[in-house]
Structures are given as structure tokens and as C-alpha cells.
């Protein structure tokens, strides 16, 4: 053996082995945690179809015949596109809320919408993810990934006590970790229970890619997001009409919308330069660099300013007055936005003071300013932004050195 070859085997081969080990370790980490993959590795996250393609039934043609919660027991379905706390950009799931939100935990059944297979069970993290304080978490809090075919999947989050079949398959799962499983179930079969809490429902169509994200690669840390559709879209006939009637939204699309980007305009999602897109710069507050300016998910006549950092916390406000962010472009130049607290009015125009959401709610206005934001759309899908909490419109005239740049 030549000296050159010996040197190669002595130096290069161990490096190859180490590289292989790191790659396998990284992929295993993704599979075990089921949590957001952040940092520079986020772009390596496989697409949703790639992640679950080996576990789906290529011959399945599902019929969605069941509501996951019996229709008569649903108070409302909150449509896609909400922004709240650390959910700074419009949310990729609807919220299904039970009619009695005071019942004991595990009172209601959550069932399969169609024949399919549960392919992953996550136990949710033991700590609340967001900037709010004093949030009480359930002891048993799970996330389920369900494959109905190689095209359609559902993700249910914040369901509680698992059915016997799923509990057996799951065994012991630590908080923040998951297990890959294969549990075949029929439409109407029990998945889990819940109490008065709502649960999240993401419907994924791997053959649909949303067109309202200008740069889909920014969302690879949550690979299902660009394939999210309204759950109503997979139903037909009377059951579809009944489910749509439960939506809090009164105008089309009744299932809501989460992708609002419009090339060259202000509307849609933005990410502060250098914060790694949706994945964020740090895992503990990945939403810090997020920004969204888009219609409210229930009453789209109201435009919501949602930021990951308003005095160091995520916050959502309504833009004061009649404002159309899709009309704000490079040609518009510097634009001044005045903010007020977000609240709802009931259908009778009385103030909503908490409790169960009701159909017919509209955005209310307080009339008092919370602060001002200066924005300027720049070429190349960039945005200059500066926030002025506590200021009024006449107190703000120009950017300062504290202005920041966002992009998408």
C-alpha cells in the first residue's frame, strides 16, 4: 500500500465516519422530538411528504364522513389565519371548540374523520410556548399526525387522554418527544378525549402548495405549513355545510386563509433580516423576528399588525382607520401606521368581554392609540420598520437609527 493511500485512510476515513454519525444523529433528533428545528439546519428539514411518504397508503382514497368532534357538541370552529401571542404569522390550523367549556377534562371524544392511520404521537412540551404568563397546561397533552392517504394528512394538537389503542402504541413518551407508530383506524374510531378546551386541527394536502408565500423555503422548519388547506375542503354535502356553519367567519373563505403575501406590497409575512426565516434565530423565542400585517381571521375588514417583539414581547394590534396593506408599495414611500388594542364586538354590536366566541363577531375599535409604526416597502421584498410604543401619530415623523429591515 502506498504512503499516500495510508495517509488518506488515516486522516480522511475517520472524518467520513464522524460526518456520517453527525448526519444520522441530526435526522434522529428530528424524528425523536417532533419539535421545531431551528438554526442553520432548518433548511435541511425534509418536506412533509418526504417525512411521511413511507408510512402512507398509496392506494387509499379516503371519504371524510365524520367531524372529529360530534357536530352537535361543537360551539364554533375558529378559521385559519389567527394571530395570537407567539403565533405572530397567521396560524396554520383551525380551532375546534366544544359547546361546554366548563366540563371536566376528558369529557368529549375526538374521533377519526376518515379511514386512516395514526403515524406519529407527540407528547407536548411541559412548558407553555409563548410570551404569556400564567398559562396552565394539561397533564396529558398530545399531538397526533394522521395519514389518510399519501395526499391527505391531519395534525391534531392539544387532545388529551389517548384511546386505548393509541395509548398502547405510544407507551411512555417524555414531554417534548414523539414516537412513530402505525395504528390503522376507521372513520369514527376514538382517537383521544378532551375537556372544555379547544383543539388545533391542521389539514394537509401534499398536492397543494399555497401561492401566498413569496418564499416557501422560509417555512421549512414547519414543512406542513405551505401545504395547509381548510379542513372544510375535504368534506362534501350536508356535513360540509354543517361544519362551515360552525365557522366564526361569515365571508369567504369560511375556512380562513394564512398566506397573504403579495409581491411588492406591505401585506403578508415578514422576517427580520438575519433571523433565519420562520425557524428564528433562537429556539426559545423563535417568533421574535416575525412580523405580519394581514386581515383578521374572523373579520377580514380589520387589519392586524402582529409582531414578535413589541417592548420585548409578542403582541397583536388593530391598525386604526381604513387601511389596505396590499396597496402600500415601493411607490408609496414612508407610511405611518397608528395602532389600537384588538377587541371584538358581538353581532348586536355590544362588546365581547370573554367567554365563548360567537358567530357574527366583528372587529371593535377602542379609539385610543397604543403606538405608531413607520414602514417603507423596499425593492427586493424588503421592508424598513420602526416601532414607537406609546407615541401618537403627530409625535412621529421619520425613521431613527433604531429602524430595522425585514425581508421575505
Coordinates of N, CA, C and O in Angstrom, one line a residue, residues 104-209:
X104 N -65.4 18.8 32.9 CA -64.2 18.2 33.4 C -63.4 17.7 32.2 O -63.9 17.5 31.1
X105 N -62.1 17.6 32.4 CA -61.2 17.1 31.3 C -61.7 15.7 30.9 O -62.2 14.9 31.7
X106 N -61.4 15.4 29.6 CA -61.7 14.1 29.0 C -63.2 13.8 29.0 O -63.6 12.6 29.0
X107 N -64.0 14.8 28.9 CA -65.4 14.6 28.7 C -65.8 14.3 27.3 O -66.7 13.4 27.1
X108 N -65.2 14.9 26.3 CA -65.6 14.8 24.9 C -64.6 13.8 24.2 O -63.5 13.7 24.5
X109 N -65.2 13.2 23.2 CA -64.4 12.2 22.3 C -63.9 13.0 21.0 O -64.7 13.7 20.4
X110 N -62.7 12.7 20.7 CA -62.2 13.2 19.4 C -62.0 11.9 18.5 O -61.3 11.0 19.0
X111 N -62.5 11.9 17.3 CA -62.6 10.7 16.5 C -61.9 10.9 15.2 O -61.7 12.0 14.7
X112 N -61.7 9.8 14.5 CA -61.1 9.8 13.1 C -62.1 10.4 12.1 O -63.3 10.0 12.1
X113 N -61.7 11.4 11.3 CA -62.6 12.0 10.3 C -62.8 11.0 9.1 O -63.8 11.1 8.4
X114 N -61.9 10.1 8.9 CA -62.0 9.2 7.7 C -61.1 8.0 8.1 O -60.4 8.0 9.1
X115 N -61.2 6.9 7.3 CA -60.3 5.8 7.5 C -58.9 6.3 7.3 O -58.6 7.1 6.4
X116 N -58.0 5.8 8.2 CA -56.6 6.2 8.0 C -55.7 5.5 9.1 O -56.0 4.5 9.7
X117 N -54.5 6.1 9.2 CA -53.5 5.5 10.1 C -52.8 6.6 10.9 O -52.4 7.7 10.4
X118 N -52.8 6.5 12.2 CA -52.0 7.4 13.1 C -50.6 7.0 13.0 O -50.2 5.8 13.2
X119 N -49.7 8.0 12.5 CA -48.3 7.6 12.2 C -47.4 8.3 13.2 O -46.2 7.9 13.2
X120 N -47.8 9.2 14.0 CA -46.9 9.8 15.0 C -47.7 10.3 16.2 O -48.8 10.9 16.0
X121 N -47.2 10.1 17.4 CA -47.8 10.6 18.6 C -46.7 11.4 19.3 O -45.6 10.9 19.6
X122 N -47.0 12.7 19.6 CA -46.1 13.5 20.4 C -46.7 13.9 21.7 O -47.9 14.1 21.8
X123 N -45.9 13.8 22.7 CA -46.4 14.5 24.0 C -45.9 15.9 24.0 O -44.7 16.2 23.8
X124 N -46.8 16.8 24.1 CA -46.4 18.2 24.0 C -45.5 18.7 25.1 O -45.4 18.0 26.2
X125 N -44.7 19.7 24.9 CA -43.7 20.2 25.9 C -44.4 20.5 27.2 O -45.6 20.9 27.3
X126 N -43.6 20.4 28.3 CA -44.2 20.6 29.7 C -44.3 22.1 30.0 O -44.9 22.5 30.9
X127 N -43.7 22.9 29.1 CA -43.8 24.4 29.3 C -44.6 25.0 28.2 O -44.6 24.6 27.1
X128 N -45.3 26.1 28.5 CA -46.0 26.9 27.5 C -45.1 27.5 26.6 O -44.0 28.1 27.0
X129 N -45.4 27.5 25.3 CA -44.5 28.2 24.3 C -45.2 29.5 23.9 O -46.2 29.5 23.2
X130 N -44.6 30.6 24.3 CA -45.2 31.9 24.0 C -44.7 32.9 25.1 O -44.0 32.5 26.0
X131 N -45.2 34.1 25.0 CA -44.8 35.2 25.9 C -45.8 35.4 27.0 O -45.5 36.2 27.9
X132 N -46.9 34.8 26.9 CA -47.9 35.0 28.0 C -47.4 34.3 29.3 O -46.7 33.3 29.2
X133 N -47.9 34.7 30.4 CA -47.6 34.1 31.7 C -48.8 33.5 32.3 O -50.0 33.9 32.0
X134 N -48.6 32.6 33.2 CA -49.7 32.0 34.0 C -50.6 31.1 33.2 O -51.7 30.8 33.6
X135 N -50.1 30.5 32.1 CA -50.9 29.6 31.3 C -50.8 28.2 31.9 O -49.7 27.7 32.1
X136 N -51.9 27.6 32.2 CA -52.0 26.2 32.8 C -52.0 25.2 31.8 O -52.9 25.3 30.9
X137 N -51.2 24.2 31.8 CA -51.1 23.1 30.8 C -51.7 21.9 31.3 O -51.7 21.6 32.5
X138 N -52.3 21.1 30.4 CA -52.9 19.8 30.8 C -51.8 18.8 31.1 O -50.7 18.8 30.5
X139 N -52.1 17.9 32.0 CA -51.1 16.8 32.3 C -50.9 15.9 31.1 O -49.7 15.6 30.8
X140 N -51.9 15.5 30.5 CA -51.8 14.7 29.2 C -52.2 15.6 28.1 O -53.3 16.0 27.9
X141 N -51.2 15.9 27.3 CA -51.4 16.9 26.1 C -50.7 16.3 24.9 O -49.4 16.2 25.0
X142 N -51.4 15.9 23.9 CA -50.8 15.2 22.8 C -51.0 15.9 21.4 O -51.9 16.7 21.2
X143 N -50.1 15.5 20.5 CA -50.2 15.9 19.1 C -50.2 14.6 18.3 O -49.3 13.8 18.5
X144 N -51.1 14.5 17.4 CA -51.3 13.3 16.6 C -51.1 13.7 15.1 O -51.7 14.7 14.6
X145 N -50.3 12.9 14.4 CA -50.2 13.0 12.9 C -50.9 11.8 12.3 O -50.6 10.7 12.7
X146 N -51.9 12.1 11.5 CA -52.7 11.0 10.9 C -52.6 11.1 9.4 O -52.7 12.1 8.8
X147 N -52.3 9.9 8.8 CA -52.3 9.8 7.3 C -53.6 9.1 6.9 O -53.9 8.0 7.3
X148 N -54.3 9.8 5.9 CA -55.5 9.2 5.3 C -55.1 8.6 4.0 O -55.8 7.7 3.5
X149 N -54.1 9.1 3.4 CA -53.6 8.7 2.1 C -52.2 9.3 1.9 O -51.7 10.0 2.8
X150 N -51.6 9.2 0.7 CA -50.3 9.8 0.5 C -50.5 11.3 0.2 O -49.6 12.1 0.1
X151 N -51.8 11.7 0.0 CA -52.1 13.1 -0.3 C -52.6 13.8 1.0 O -52.2 14.9 1.3
X152 N -53.5 13.2 1.7 CA -54.2 13.9 2.8 C -53.7 13.4 4.2 O -53.6 12.2 4.5
X153 N -53.4 14.4 5.1 CA -53.0 14.2 6.4 C -53.7 15.2 7.4 O -54.1 16.2 6.9
X154 N -53.8 14.8 8.6 CA -54.3 15.7 9.6 C -53.3 15.8 10.8 O -52.7 14.8 11.1
X155 N -53.2 16.9 11.4 CA -52.5 17.1 12.7 C -53.5 17.6 13.7 O -54.1 18.7 13.5
X156 N -53.6 16.9 14.8 CA -54.4 17.3 15.9 C -53.5 17.6 17.1 O -52.6 16.8 17.4
X157 N -53.7 18.8 17.7 CA -52.9 19.2 18.8 C -53.8 19.6 20.0 O -54.8 20.2 19.8
X158 N -53.3 19.3 21.2 CA -54.0 19.6 22.4 C -55.2 18.7 22.6 O -56.2 19.1 23.2
X159 N -55.1 17.4 22.2 CA -56.0 16.4 22.6 C -55.4 15.8 23.8 O -54.2 15.7 24.0
X160 N -56.2 15.2 24.7 CA -55.7 14.8 26.0 C -55.7 13.2 26.1 O -55.0 12.6 25.3
X161 N -56.4 12.7 27.0 CA -56.2 11.2 27.2 C -56.4 10.4 25.9 O -57.4 10.5 25.3
X162 N -55.4 9.6 25.6 CA -55.4 8.8 24.4 C -56.4 7.6 24.5 O -56.6 7.1 25.6
X163 N -56.9 7.2 23.3 CA -57.7 5.9 23.3 C -56.8 4.8 23.7 O -55.5 4.9 23.7
X164 N -57.4 3.7 24.1 CA -56.6 2.5 24.5 C -55.6 2.1 23.4 O -54.5 1.7 23.7
X165 N -56.1 2.1 22.1 CA -55.2 1.7 21.0 C -54.0 2.6 20.9 O -52.9 2.1 20.7
X166 N -54.2 3.9 21.0 CA -53.1 4.8 20.8 C -52.2 4.8 22.1 O -51.0 4.9 22.0
X167 N -52.8 4.7 23.3 CA -52.0 4.6 24.5 C -51.1 3.4 24.5 O -49.9 3.5 24.9
X168 N -51.6 2.3 24.0 CA -50.7 1.1 23.9 C -49.6 1.3 22.9 O -48.5 0.9 23.2
X169 N -49.9 1.9 21.8 CA -48.9 2.1 20.8 C -47.9 3.1 21.3 O -46.7 3.0 21.0
X170 N -48.3 4.2 22.0 CA -47.4 5.2 22.4 C -46.5 4.8 23.5 O -45.3 5.2 23.6
X171 N -47.0 3.9 24.5 CA -46.2 3.6 25.6 C -45.9 4.8 26.4 O -46.7 5.7 26.6
X172 N -44.6 4.9 26.8 CA -44.2 6.1 27.6 C -43.4 7.1 26.7 O -42.4 6.7 26.0
X173 N -43.9 8.3 26.6 CA -43.3 9.3 25.8 C -43.0 10.5 26.7 O -43.8 11.0 27.4
X174 N -41.7 10.9 26.7 CA -41.4 12.1 27.5 C -41.9 13.4 26.9 O -42.2 13.4 25.7
X175 N -42.1 14.4 27.8 CA -42.6 15.7 27.3 C -41.6 16.2 26.2 O -40.4 16.2 26.4
X176 N -42.2 16.7 25.1 CA -41.4 17.3 24.0 C -40.8 16.2 23.1 O -40.1 16.6 22.2
X177 N -41.1 15.0 23.3 CA -40.6 13.9 22.4 C -41.8 13.2 21.7 O -43.0 13.5 22.0
X178 N -41.5 12.4 20.7 CA -42.6 11.7 20.0 C -42.2 10.3 19.7 O -41.0 9.8 19.9
X179 N -43.2 9.5 19.1 CA -42.9 8.1 18.7 C -43.6 7.9 17.4 O -44.8 8.3 17.2
X180 N -42.9 7.3 16.5 CA -43.5 6.9 15.2 C -44.3 5.6 15.4 O -43.8 4.6 16.0
X181 N -45.6 5.5 15.0 CA -46.4 4.4 15.2 C -47.2 4.1 13.9 O -47.1 4.8 12.9
X182 N -47.9 2.9 13.9 CA -48.7 2.6 12.8 C -50.0 2.0 13.4 O -50.0 0.8 13.7
X183 N -51.0 2.8 13.6 CA -52.3 2.4 14.2 C -53.4 2.6 13.1 O -53.8 3.8 12.9
X184 N -53.9 1.6 12.5 CA -54.9 1.8 11.5 C -56.3 1.8 12.2 O -56.6 1.0 13.0
X185 N -57.1 2.9 11.8 CA -58.4 3.1 12.4 C -59.4 3.4 11.3 O -59.0 3.8 10.2
X186 N -60.7 3.3 11.6 CA -61.8 3.6 10.7 C -62.4 4.9 11.1 O -62.2 5.4 12.2
X187 N -63.1 5.5 10.1 CA -63.8 6.7 10.4 C -64.7 6.6 11.6 O -65.4 5.6 11.7
X188 N -64.7 7.5 12.5 CA -65.5 7.5 13.7 C -64.8 6.8 14.9 O -65.3 6.9 16.0
X189 N -63.7 6.1 14.7 CA -63.0 5.4 15.8 C -62.4 6.5 16.7 O -61.9 7.6 16.3
X190 N -62.3 6.1 18.0 CA -61.8 7.0 19.0 C -60.3 7.3 18.9 O -59.6 6.4 18.7
X191 N -59.9 8.5 19.0 CA -58.5 8.9 19.0 C -58.1 9.3 20.4 O -57.1 8.9 20.9
X192 N -58.9 10.2 21.0 CA -58.5 10.8 22.3 C -59.7 11.5 22.9 O -60.8 11.5 22.3
X193 N -59.5 12.1 24.1 CA -60.5 12.8 24.8 C -60.0 14.2 25.0 O -58.8 14.6 24.9
X194 N -61.0 15.1 25.4 CA -60.6 16.4 25.8 C -61.7 17.0 26.7 O -62.8 16.4 26.8
X195 N -61.4 18.1 27.4 CA -62.4 18.7 28.3 C -63.1 19.9 27.6 O -63.5 19.8 26.5
X196 N -63.0 21.0 28.3 CA -63.6 22.2 27.7 C -62.7 23.0 26.8 O -63.1 24.0 26.3
X197 N -61.5 22.5 26.6 CA -60.5 23.2 25.8 C -60.8 22.9 24.3 O -61.3 21.9 23.9
X198 N -60.4 23.9 23.5 CA -60.4 23.7 22.1 C -59.2 22.9 21.7 O -58.2 22.8 22.4
X199 N -59.2 22.3 20.5 CA -58.0 21.6 20.0 C -57.7 22.2 18.6 O -58.6 22.7 17.9
X200 N -56.4 22.0 18.2 CA -55.9 22.5 16.9 C -56.1 21.4 15.9 O -55.9 20.3 16.1
X201 N -56.5 21.9 14.7 CA -56.7 20.9 13.6 C -56.1 21.5 12.3 O -56.6 22.5 11.7
X202 N -55.0 20.9 11.9 CA -54.3 21.2 10.6 C -54.7 20.2 9.6 O -54.5 19.0 9.9
X203 N -55.1 20.6 8.4 CA -55.4 19.7 7.3 C -54.3 19.9 6.3 O -54.1 21.0 5.8
X204 N -53.6 18.8 5.9 CA -52.5 18.9 4.9 C -52.9 18.2 3.6 O -53.4 17.1 3.7
X205 N -52.6 18.9 2.5 CA -52.8 18.3 1.2 C -51.5 18.4 0.5 O -51.1 19.5 0.1
X206 N -50.7 17.3 0.4 CA -49.4 17.4 -0.1 C -49.3 17.7 -1.6 O -48.3 18.0 -2.2
X207 N -50.5 17.7 -2.3 CA -50.6 18.0 -3.7 C -50.9 19.5 -3.9 O -51.1 20.0 -5.0
X208 N -51.1 20.2 -2.8 CA -51.4 21.7 -2.9 C -50.3 22.5 -2.2 O -49.9 22.2 -1.1
X209 N -49.8 23.4 -2.9 CA -48.8 24.4 -2.4 C -49.4 25.8 -2.4 O -49.8 26.3 -3.4

